[in-house]
PDB file of C-alpha atoms in Angstrom:
ATOM      1  CA  GLN Y  15      92.575 105.537 120.935  1.00 83.00           C
ATOM      2  CA  VAL Y  16      89.499 107.189 119.494  1.00 94.00           C
ATOM      3  CA  GLN Y  17      87.051 108.924 121.779  1.00 96.00           C
ATOM      4  CA  LEU Y  18      83.562 110.138 121.015  1.00 97.00           C
ATOM      5  CA  VAL Y  19      82.061 112.765 123.276  1.00 96.00           C
ATOM      6  CA  GLU Y  20      78.370 113.548 123.050  1.00 97.00           C
ATOM      7  CA  SER Y  21      76.591 116.603 124.337  1.00 97.00           C
ATOM      8  CA  GLY Y  22      73.264 118.357 124.029  1.00 97.00           C
ATOM      9  CA  GLY Y  23      70.920 115.922 125.691  1.00 97.00           C
ATOM     10  CA  GLY Y  24      68.431 116.998 128.275  1.00 98.00           C
ATOM     11  CA  LEU Y  25      64.813 117.302 129.252  1.00 98.00           C
ATOM     12  CA  VAL Y  26      62.355 118.898 126.880  1.00 98.00           C
ATOM     13  CA  GLN Y  27      58.592 119.077 126.574  1.00 98.00           C
ATOM     14  CA  THR Y  28      56.635 117.427 123.810  1.00 98.00           C
ATOM     15  CA  GLY Y  29      57.042 119.428 120.624  1.00 98.00           C
ATOM     16  CA  GLY Y  30      60.344 120.898 121.687  1.00 98.00           C
ATOM     17  CA  SER Y  31      63.751 120.686 120.086  1.00 98.00           C
ATOM     18  CA  LEU Y  32      67.253 119.638 120.996  1.00 98.00           C
ATOM     19  CA  ARG Y  33      70.521 119.513 119.126  1.00 98.00           C
ATOM     20  CA  LEU Y  34      73.008 116.785 119.884  1.00 98.00           C
ATOM     21  CA  SER Y  35      76.699 117.081 119.124  1.00 98.00           C
ATOM     22  CA  CYS Y  36      79.372 114.426 118.923  1.00 98.00           C
ATOM     23  CA  ALA Y  37      83.060 115.171 118.532  1.00 96.00           C
ATOM     24  CA  ALA Y  38      85.589 112.496 117.644  1.00 95.00           C
ATOM     25  CA  SER Y  39      89.155 112.820 118.832  1.00 95.00           C
ATOM     26  CA  GLY Y  40      92.292 110.742 119.060  1.00 93.00           C
ATOM     27  CA  ARG Y  41      93.847 108.465 116.497  1.00 87.00           C
ATOM     28  CA  ILE Y  42      91.657 109.180 113.507  1.00 87.00           C
ATOM     29  CA  PHE Y  43      92.835 108.108 110.084  1.00 83.00           C
ATOM     30  CA  SER Y  44      89.594 108.478 108.231  1.00 90.00           C
ATOM     31  CA  ILE Y  45      85.975 108.760 109.268  1.00 93.00           C
ATOM     32  CA  ASN Y  46      83.918 106.634 106.943  1.00 94.00           C
ATOM     33  CA  SER Y  47      80.629 107.483 108.585  1.00 96.00           C
ATOM     34  CA  MET Y  48      79.170 108.948 111.734  1.00 97.00           C
ATOM     35  CA  GLY Y  49      75.729 108.540 113.114  1.00 97.00           C
ATOM     36  CA  TRP Y  50      73.349 108.418 115.995  1.00 98.00           C
ATOM     37  CA  TYR Y  51      71.709 105.426 117.607  1.00 98.00           C
ATOM     38  CA  ARG Y  52      69.313 105.339 120.508  1.00 98.00           C
ATOM     39  CA  GLN Y  53      68.150 102.834 123.055  1.00 98.00           C
ATOM     40  CA  ALA Y  54      65.069 103.135 125.204  1.00 97.00           C
ATOM     41  CA  PRO Y  55      64.488 100.956 128.272  1.00 92.00           C
ATOM     42  CA  GLY Y  56      63.397  97.481 127.256  1.00 94.00           C
ATOM     43  CA  LYS Y  57      64.098  98.099 123.585  1.00 96.00           C
ATOM     44  CA  GLN Y  58      66.944  97.305 121.236  1.00 96.00           C
ATOM     45  CA  ARG Y  59      69.395  99.912 120.101  1.00 97.00           C
ATOM     46  CA  GLU Y  60      68.260 101.355 116.805  1.00 97.00           C
ATOM     47  CA  LEU Y  61      69.750 103.541 114.139  1.00 98.00           C
ATOM     48  CA  VAL Y  62      68.426 107.080 114.218  1.00 98.00           C
ATOM     49  CA  ALA Y  63      70.497 108.718 111.506  1.00 98.00           C
ATOM     50  CA  ARG Y  64      73.802 108.175 109.759  1.00 98.00           C
ATOM     51  CA  ILE Y  65      75.897 110.206 107.364  1.00 97.00           C
ATOM     52  CA  THR Y  66      78.771 108.835 105.307  1.00 95.00           C
ATOM     53  CA  SER Y  67      81.929 110.565 104.184  1.00 92.00           C
ATOM     54  CA  GLU Y  68      80.367 110.848 100.739  1.00 92.00           C
ATOM     55  CA  GLY Y  69      77.396 112.672 102.205  1.00 93.00           C
ATOM     56  CA  SER Y  70      74.819 109.908 101.994  1.00 96.00           C
ATOM     57  CA  ILE Y  71      72.254 110.099 104.779  1.00 98.00           C
ATOM     58  CA  ASN Y  72      69.943 107.502 106.242  1.00 98.00           C
ATOM     59  CA  TYR Y  73      67.153 108.162 108.732  1.00 98.00           C
ATOM     60  CA  ALA Y  74      64.960 105.870 110.706  1.00 98.00           C
ATOM     61  CA  ASP Y  75      61.390 106.033 109.468  1.00 98.00           C
ATOM     62  CA  SER Y  76      60.256 107.173 112.894  1.00 97.00           C
ATOM     63  CA  VAL Y  77      62.360 110.341 112.774  1.00 98.00           C
ATOM     64  CA  LYS Y  78      62.314 111.189 109.095  1.00 98.00           C
ATOM     65  CA  GLY Y  79      61.052 114.705 108.588  1.00 98.00           C
ATOM     66  CA  ARG Y  80      61.704 115.672 112.201  1.00 98.00           C
ATOM     67  CA  PHE Y  81      65.423 115.035 112.705  1.00 98.00           C
ATOM     68  CA  THR Y  82      68.315 116.337 110.652  1.00 98.00           C
ATOM     69  CA  ILE Y  83      71.853 115.008 110.744  1.00 98.00           C
ATOM     70  CA  SER Y  84      74.790 117.140 109.668  1.00 97.00           C
ATOM     71  CA  ARG Y  85      78.545 117.132 109.992  1.00 95.00           C
ATOM     72  CA  ASP Y  86      81.579 119.354 110.271  1.00 93.00           C
ATOM     73  CA  ASN Y  87      84.449 117.364 108.827  1.00 88.00           C
ATOM     74  CA  ALA Y  88      87.072 119.885 109.920  1.00 89.00           C
ATOM     75  CA  LYS Y  89      85.997 119.357 113.523  1.00 92.00           C
ATOM     76  CA  ASN Y  90      85.265 115.631 113.203  1.00 93.00           C
ATOM     77  CA  THR Y  91      81.865 116.430 114.586  1.00 96.00           C
ATOM     78  CA  VAL Y  92      78.379 115.232 113.795  1.00 97.00           C
ATOM     79  CA  TYR Y  93      75.165 116.911 114.857  1.00 98.00           C
ATOM     80  CA  LEU Y  94      71.601 115.785 115.230  1.00 98.00           C
ATOM     81  CA  GLN Y  95      68.931 118.453 115.180  1.00 98.00           C
ATOM     82  CA  MET Y  96      65.786 117.026 116.728  1.00 98.00           C
ATOM     83  CA  ASN Y  97      62.510 118.852 116.246  1.00 98.00           C
ATOM     84  CA  SER Y  98      58.923 118.028 117.145  1.00 98.00           C
ATOM     85  CA  LEU Y  99      60.071 115.707 119.885  1.00 98.00           C
ATOM     86  CA  ASN Y 100      57.611 113.331 121.468  1.00 97.00           C
ATOM     87  CA  PRO Y 101      57.840 110.963 124.451  1.00 97.00           C
ATOM     88  CA  GLU Y 102      58.644 108.069 122.113  1.00 97.00           C
ATOM     89  CA  ASP Y 103      61.938 109.802 121.375  1.00 98.00           C
ATOM     90  CA  THR Y 104      62.993 109.395 124.993  1.00 98.00           C
ATOM     91  CA  ALA Y 105      66.137 107.283 124.992  1.00 98.00           C
ATOM     92  CA  LEU Y 106      69.848 107.221 125.538  1.00 98.00           C
ATOM     93  CA  TYR Y 107      71.384 108.517 122.339  1.00 98.00           C
ATOM     94  CA  TYR Y 108      74.745 107.114 121.297  1.00 98.00           C
ATOM     95  CA  CYS Y 109      77.166 108.576 118.824  1.00 98.00           C
ATOM     96  CA  ASN Y 110      78.806 106.126 116.454  1.00 97.00           C
ATOM     97  CA  ALA Y 111      81.793 106.542 114.180  1.00 97.00           C
ATOM     98  CA  ASN Y 112      83.185 104.077 111.682  1.00 96.00           C
ATOM     99  CA  ILE Y 113      86.858 104.927 111.391  1.00 94.00           C
ATOM    100  CA  GLY Y 114      89.783 103.507 109.500  1.00 90.00           C
ATOM    101  CA  ILE Y 115      91.410 103.368 106.100  1.00 88.00           C
ATOM    102  CA  PHE Y 116      92.800  99.845 106.096  1.00 86.00           C
ATOM    103  CA  ARG Y 117      90.722  98.375 108.902  1.00 88.00           C
ATOM    104  CA  ALA Y 118      87.468 100.060 109.757  1.00 92.00           C
ATOM    105  CA  ILE Y 119      86.354  99.989 113.374  1.00 94.00           C
ATOM    106  CA  ASP Y 120      83.147 101.122 115.010  1.00 95.00           C
ATOM    107  CA  TYR Y 121      83.509 103.426 117.994  1.00 97.00           C
ATOM    108  CA  TRP Y 122      80.785 104.425 120.415  1.00 97.00           C
ATOM    109  CA  GLY Y 123      80.233 107.320 122.746  1.00 98.00           C
ATOM    110  CA  GLN Y 124      79.012 106.977 126.297  1.00 97.00           C
ATOM    111  CA  GLY Y 125      75.577 108.239 125.386  1.00 97.00           C
ATOM    112  CA  THR Y 126      73.564 111.323 126.178  1.00 97.00           C
ATOM    113  CA  GLN Y 127      70.105 111.127 127.676  1.00 98.00           C
ATOM    114  CA  VAL Y 128      67.155 112.672 125.891  1.00 98.00           C
ATOM    115  CA  THR Y 129      63.930 112.818 127.860  1.00 98.00           C
ATOM    116  CA  VAL Y 130      60.726 114.190 126.402  1.00 98.00           C
ATOM    117  CA  SER Y 131      57.947 114.903 128.858  1.00 97.00           C
ATOM    118  CA  SER Y 132      54.250 114.769 128.056  1.00 91.00           C
TER     119      SER Y 132
END
């Protein structure tokens, strides 16, 4: 009964910035990690950034130095600050949360569209 709700997507020009938010709600025992994935038309879903409960962070090579992931544990929320956006960043961005103490389960949001115009 966990729900992930994303927000912050939109249309931005090349070089612009957006900040995505994802709030988890429902039956949450423990959030082991939260992250962002994206999928562009004709391409596989790929990891963009992930942050664990311990604070470890992983970024895709393509976004390293431009994107920053952060979290607010009290709000069960993860953020993705995206700077220096380019058209290759255009994709549907999905929030992911790995939740559970005894049995960890991956949950996914519906996705928020990010479109970067030339």
